[in-house]
Amino acid sequence: MKKGCAFGTHRVIEPKGKLPQPATKIDNNMDIYDNEILINVQTLNIDSASFTQIKEQAGGDVEKIKEIMKGIVAERGKHQNPVTGSGGMLIGTIEKIGPAMEGKTDLKVGDKIATLVSLSLTPLRIDEILEVRKDIDQVDIKGKAILFESGIYAVLPNDIPENLALSVLDVAGAPAQTAKLVKPGDTVVIIGGTGKSGMLCLYEAKKRAGVTGKVICLGHSEDAMKRVRSANLADIYIQADATNAVEVMEKISEATNGEMADITINNVNVSNTEMGSILATKDDGLVYFFSMATSFTKAALGAEGVGKDVTMIVGNGYTKGHAEISLQILRESETLRKLYEELYA
Ligand code: NAP
């Protein structure tokens, strides 16, 4: 059996010497190397920015969505959307574990896991697409995937339905980072607070900011705003277009008596919301860009252009304990669990 690198560089075809994530093509042959884990895949949870783009390209047609997804994997050996660069994650059952992993993993053949590394670096083979659940970005397939030695995962919990766990784990980095960043008394703005990651962030921000803090939900559509309002997830609700930076700034200014946010968290799935996030934040405040539609250039040059001294954090999808923190929210909050069951499971 061939020996593999912990990060999976042995699978990179183009360009040679790169890591699998930035590579344009990786080897998706399912004969495992000695340190790899083979997964029998059940469901792909496509990243929201990526799936939104694919749906648009397909004009909403399911057969075209399937074609585009298969095309991506055929070309790249992984499900990395060439437009957004992003992936998603998967659930499946462990089929084979390389001998070099003995003593390095607790996993056993037959365990059901969710991978917590992006599909944008995961070797994947799609044999058949069984069902596309367009509204929740989930796609059931027949196929296989490889988890590298360095790949993180969560064994699926018994007390939370699989599809629900999958959708929450997909965005686990956001509420966990929120838990780390928000301090008691903070004013927190969640842009895109009505979405899947946004609502988890609202919950965690409210918990951490406490009674002396203020949590503001900025959302877009009427229906989603109503849902979040009735779940009582924030202190203040603002309906605005996050791509309209001046509108966002004015509305946040009004809601905070001109003080603006200590922390702004961006959870939208559309482009051009960098400036709204920056202008919503006070000088010396912090902006956490979880959105994959964020442009580093627009954020960096934009902040400079308006003379805003804010710290900007790139939305690392991983932070320690992220799976536990996000699943715990569903155990703590009956309301959110019901809402997520209705919307995403
Ligand atoms: P989602 O459920 O689709 O939520 C997107 C939110 O953005 C919704 O609340 C939506 O509001 C709002 N929105 C869209 N256009 C808007 C506008 N013009 N103004 C204000 N709000 C607007 O998405 P998600 O699954 O939470 O993911 C959010 C982002 O995180 C995506 O970009 C995704 O790619 C990214 N992501 C990042 C990581 C990471 O590791 N950093 C991991 C997973 C996902 P309406 O519903 O009212 O339109």
XYZ file of C-alpha atoms and ligand atoms in Angstrom:
393
model
C 0.000 0.000 0.000
C 1.309 3.447 -0.910
C 2.336 5.862 1.838
C 0.479 9.163 1.954
C 1.177 12.647 3.300
C -0.961 13.743 6.294
C -2.320 16.748 4.360
C -3.075 14.762 1.208
C -0.456 16.346 -1.073
C 0.119 12.893 -2.598
C -3.275 13.254 -4.318
C -2.545 16.569 -6.008
C -2.334 16.308 -9.794
C -2.334 19.988 -10.779
C -0.364 22.009 -9.944
C 2.141 19.611 -8.401
C 3.498 20.556 -4.985
C 0.325 22.383 -3.896
C -1.961 21.410 -1.050
C -5.255 19.755 -2.083
C -7.446 22.792 -1.312
C -5.816 25.321 -3.672
C -5.074 22.587 -6.262
C -7.153 22.655 -9.424
C -7.197 18.883 -9.815
C -6.754 16.028 -7.360
C -6.735 12.252 -7.759
C -10.130 10.773 -6.830
C -9.187 7.138 -7.353
C -10.709 5.333 -4.371
C -7.807 2.894 -3.723
C -6.656 4.244 -0.371
C -3.120 5.154 0.716
C -1.908 3.775 4.062
C -3.044 6.825 6.087
C -6.393 7.507 4.425
C -9.968 6.736 5.428
C -12.505 5.653 2.822
C -16.069 6.904 3.271
C -19.201 5.555 1.675
C -20.988 8.851 1.043
C -24.680 9.354 1.734
C -25.267 13.114 1.511
C -23.365 16.177 0.370
C -24.142 19.482 2.018
C -23.046 22.022 -0.580
C -21.790 25.358 0.744
C -24.541 27.985 0.471
C -22.565 30.457 -1.688
C -21.609 27.589 -4.020
C -25.092 26.055 -4.244
C -26.694 29.460 -4.829
C -24.314 29.975 -7.771
C -24.962 26.474 -9.166
C -28.750 26.924 -8.912
C -28.488 30.256 -10.713
C -26.318 28.761 -13.469
C -28.820 25.897 -13.846
C -31.801 28.256 -13.885
C -33.161 26.173 -10.991
C -33.405 23.001 -13.134
C -32.574 19.880 -11.076
C -31.148 17.895 -13.989
C -28.839 20.805 -14.861
C -27.782 21.117 -11.207
C -26.814 17.412 -11.292
C -24.891 17.933 -14.541
C -22.970 20.909 -13.135
C -22.111 19.050 -9.921
C -20.915 15.958 -11.776
C -18.933 18.197 -14.130
C -17.133 19.883 -11.216
C -16.127 16.542 -9.705
C -15.116 15.077 -13.085
C -12.844 18.049 -13.730
C -11.378 18.589 -10.260
C -11.691 15.250 -8.433
C -13.435 17.204 -5.642
C -16.547 19.359 -5.304
C -14.921 22.761 -5.438
C -17.081 25.303 -7.208
C -14.783 27.041 -9.731
C -16.701 30.318 -9.359
C -16.933 30.612 -5.557
C -13.940 28.372 -4.748
C -15.946 26.859 -1.887
C -17.064 23.302 -1.096
C -19.311 22.105 1.716
C -19.164 18.861 3.665
C -20.612 15.363 3.709
C -22.014 12.561 5.790
C -21.228 8.933 5.199
C -20.149 5.650 6.716
C -16.564 4.540 7.268
C -15.767 1.754 4.825
C -12.025 1.266 5.181
C -9.253 2.639 7.396
C -5.619 2.649 6.250
C -3.245 0.623 8.484
C -1.060 3.648 9.278
C -4.057 5.226 11.066
C -3.979 2.623 13.828
C -3.583 4.437 17.152
C -4.206 7.789 15.431
C -8.009 7.640 15.188
C -10.888 6.330 17.275
C -12.961 5.679 14.168
C -14.162 2.176 13.335
C -15.500 0.711 10.120
C -19.273 1.295 10.127
C -19.167 4.586 12.081
C -21.338 7.326 10.628
C -19.519 10.641 10.450
C -19.774 14.158 9.131
C -16.519 15.405 7.651
C -15.581 18.828 8.982
C -13.037 19.568 6.283
C -14.265 21.225 3.133
C -15.386 19.344 0.041
C -13.097 21.773 -1.771
C -10.170 19.515 -0.750
C -11.875 16.125 -0.317
C -11.295 13.474 -3.024
C -14.799 12.562 -4.166
C -16.345 10.195 -6.660
C -20.009 10.570 -7.592
C -21.492 7.393 -9.112
C -25.063 8.627 -9.084
C -26.988 11.614 -7.794
C -30.095 10.252 -6.076
C -31.865 13.360 -4.841
C -31.298 17.115 -4.903
C -32.902 18.942 -1.965
C -32.740 22.367 -3.546
C -34.055 24.365 -0.625
C -31.565 23.070 1.910
C -28.426 22.693 -0.250
C -28.304 18.921 0.363
C -27.711 16.279 -2.280
C -27.989 12.514 -1.730
C -25.541 10.518 -3.808
C -24.052 7.108 -4.347
C -20.336 7.643 -4.140
C -17.127 7.552 -2.136
C -14.805 10.057 -0.547
C -11.430 10.096 1.175
C -10.586 11.667 4.514
C -6.914 12.573 4.873
C -4.948 11.915 8.061
C -5.208 15.615 9.038
C -8.946 15.723 8.229
C -11.326 16.550 11.053
C -14.740 14.951 11.477
C -17.549 14.494 13.967
C -19.187 11.179 14.744
C -22.897 11.905 14.321
C -24.728 12.238 17.653
C -27.597 9.872 18.524
C -29.917 12.586 19.807
C -30.004 14.813 16.699
C -31.356 13.705 13.283
C -28.606 13.249 10.695
C -29.684 15.866 8.179
C -30.174 18.388 10.938
C -26.715 17.689 12.360
C -25.239 17.964 8.863
C -26.722 21.364 8.164
C -25.583 22.722 11.522
C -22.094 21.232 11.309
C -21.666 22.823 7.876
C -21.629 26.264 9.489
C -20.252 25.243 12.914
C -17.309 27.660 12.698
C -19.593 30.711 12.822
C -21.367 30.238 16.183
C -18.174 28.890 17.753
C -16.184 31.967 16.673
C -19.049 34.139 17.906
C -18.818 32.421 21.289
C -15.103 33.251 21.409
C -15.323 36.855 20.214
C -18.375 38.309 21.978
C -17.913 39.655 25.514
C -20.526 40.748 28.068
C -21.917 44.195 27.209
C -20.947 44.094 23.521
C -23.140 45.514 20.785
C -23.173 42.851 18.078
C -24.568 43.169 14.548
C -25.242 39.955 12.644
C -25.586 40.701 8.935
C -27.562 37.883 7.304
C -28.802 36.988 10.796
C -31.879 35.303 9.344
C -29.963 32.491 7.596
C -28.666 29.135 8.752
C -25.375 30.322 10.242
C -26.822 33.728 11.136
C -29.449 32.390 13.537
C -26.874 30.238 15.367
C -24.664 33.327 15.679
C -27.578 35.374 17.042
C -28.231 32.757 19.700
C -24.585 32.534 20.718
C -24.105 36.345 20.626
C -27.117 36.891 22.897
C -25.807 34.279 25.311
C -22.309 35.816 25.449
C -23.248 39.546 25.334
C -25.677 39.008 28.216
C -28.268 41.411 29.564
C -25.948 44.416 29.251
C -25.235 43.703 25.589
C -27.266 44.412 22.478
C -27.699 41.983 19.594
C -28.941 43.347 16.282
C -30.227 41.102 13.511
C -29.941 42.556 10.015
C -31.920 40.511 7.492
C -33.379 40.867 4.068
C -36.667 39.131 3.257
C -39.884 39.812 5.153
C -40.605 36.112 5.840
C -37.185 35.359 7.279
C -37.347 38.481 9.458
C -40.713 37.389 10.845
C -39.348 33.941 11.662
C -36.375 35.280 13.593
C -38.486 37.865 15.385
C -40.973 35.245 16.585
C -38.072 33.090 17.812
C -36.893 36.106 19.840
C -33.289 35.657 18.792
C -32.197 39.313 18.884
C -32.807 42.568 20.757
C -33.270 44.698 17.624
C -34.365 43.702 14.094
C -33.404 45.683 11.017
C -34.556 44.945 7.500
C -32.044 46.248 4.975
C -30.089 45.376 1.859
C -26.581 44.489 3.054
C -25.148 45.472 -0.328
C -26.299 49.038 0.326
C -23.524 50.158 2.668
C -24.935 53.602 3.431
C -28.388 52.225 4.259
C -26.779 49.677 6.625
C -24.642 52.354 8.287
C -27.585 54.709 8.814
C -29.860 52.023 10.234
C -27.204 50.686 12.608
C -26.356 54.236 13.664
C -30.011 54.854 14.499
C -30.272 51.604 16.464
C -27.111 52.282 18.490
C -27.477 56.052 19.043
C -24.538 56.619 16.731
C -22.195 54.321 18.673
C -22.116 51.503 16.071
C -21.179 47.865 16.681
C -18.323 46.468 18.750
C -18.504 43.339 16.620
C -20.106 42.766 13.229
C -20.502 39.239 11.923
C -21.197 38.781 8.233
C -23.239 35.671 7.348
C -24.680 36.577 3.954
C -24.425 34.485 0.804
C -24.149 37.340 -1.707
C -21.277 39.574 -2.858
C -20.613 43.233 -2.122
C -21.511 43.358 1.564
C -17.992 44.168 2.836
C -18.556 47.918 3.128
C -21.887 47.605 4.920
C -20.173 45.428 7.520
C -17.248 47.814 7.909
C -19.417 50.922 8.185
C -21.681 49.238 10.749
C -18.678 48.813 13.056
C -17.103 51.382 15.398
C -13.442 52.382 15.156
C -11.321 49.752 16.921
C -14.210 47.331 16.526
C -14.056 43.934 14.871
C -15.594 42.473 11.724
C -15.801 38.720 11.301
C -16.390 37.740 7.678
C -17.843 34.231 7.731
C -19.375 34.701 4.282
C -17.607 32.932 1.440
C -18.718 35.712 -0.875
C -16.303 38.096 0.890
C -13.586 39.728 -1.163
C -10.343 40.367 0.692
C -9.534 43.182 -1.740
C -12.881 44.905 -1.318
C -12.686 44.623 2.481
C -9.086 45.794 2.803
C -9.196 48.634 0.289
C -12.698 49.596 1.317
C -11.826 49.995 5.008
C -8.767 52.019 4.083
C -10.854 54.141 1.717
C -13.210 55.259 4.483
C -10.491 55.514 7.144
C -11.957 52.798 9.385
C -9.554 51.213 11.861
C -11.341 47.892 12.312
C -9.849 44.467 12.853
C -11.079 42.069 10.198
C -11.133 38.333 10.705
C -11.290 35.822 7.875
C -13.968 33.222 8.608
C -11.881 30.200 9.415
C -14.382 27.352 9.168
C -12.676 25.675 12.109
C -12.173 26.667 15.695
C -11.621 24.286 18.585
C -14.843 22.714 19.826
C -16.894 24.058 16.924
C -18.900 20.872 16.354
C -19.781 20.565 20.042
C -20.717 24.248 20.399
C -23.038 24.230 17.391
C -24.749 20.933 18.243
C -25.165 22.095 21.848
C -27.252 25.057 20.619
C -29.809 22.598 19.240
C -29.922 20.831 22.601
C -30.264 24.087 24.563
C -32.836 25.843 22.428
C -36.090 24.054 21.725
C -37.170 26.989 19.513
C -34.094 26.886 17.295
C -34.191 23.125 17.063
C -37.805 23.231 15.844
C -36.952 25.981 13.390
C -33.946 24.101 12.019
C -35.959 20.892 11.749
C -38.563 22.747 9.689
C -36.085 24.593 7.515
C -33.017 22.410 7.065
C -33.646 18.791 8.083
P -28.008 31.086 4.228
O -28.750 30.235 5.188
O -28.370 31.025 2.793
O -28.154 32.606 4.745
C -27.792 33.701 3.984
C -28.364 34.935 4.634
O -27.969 36.087 3.894
C -29.886 34.952 4.716
O -30.239 35.382 5.997
C -30.273 35.999 3.690
O -31.471 36.671 4.010
C -29.108 36.940 3.811
N -29.004 37.820 2.663
C -28.894 37.504 1.355
N -28.812 38.625 0.603
C -28.894 39.672 1.472
C -28.884 41.075 1.321
N -28.745 41.653 0.125
N -28.996 41.844 2.427
C -29.119 41.297 3.656
N -29.127 39.964 3.865
C -29.021 39.164 2.782
O -26.444 30.842 4.285
P -25.545 30.094 5.387
O -25.585 28.638 5.147
O -25.854 30.645 6.714
O -24.103 30.594 4.919
C -23.766 31.966 5.019
C -22.420 32.234 4.372
O -21.397 31.505 5.071
C -22.331 31.789 2.925
O -21.590 32.750 2.211
C -21.541 30.506 3.015
O -20.871 30.264 1.826
C -20.600 30.827 4.132
N -19.945 29.665 4.784
C -18.693 29.871 5.269
C -18.000 28.857 5.885
C -16.635 29.126 6.414
O -15.951 28.200 6.736
N -16.240 30.376 6.532
C -18.586 27.593 6.040
C -19.895 27.412 5.573
C -20.584 28.460 4.940
P -32.844 36.314 3.242
O -33.082 34.858 3.451
O -33.839 37.176 3.888
O -32.586 36.654 1.786
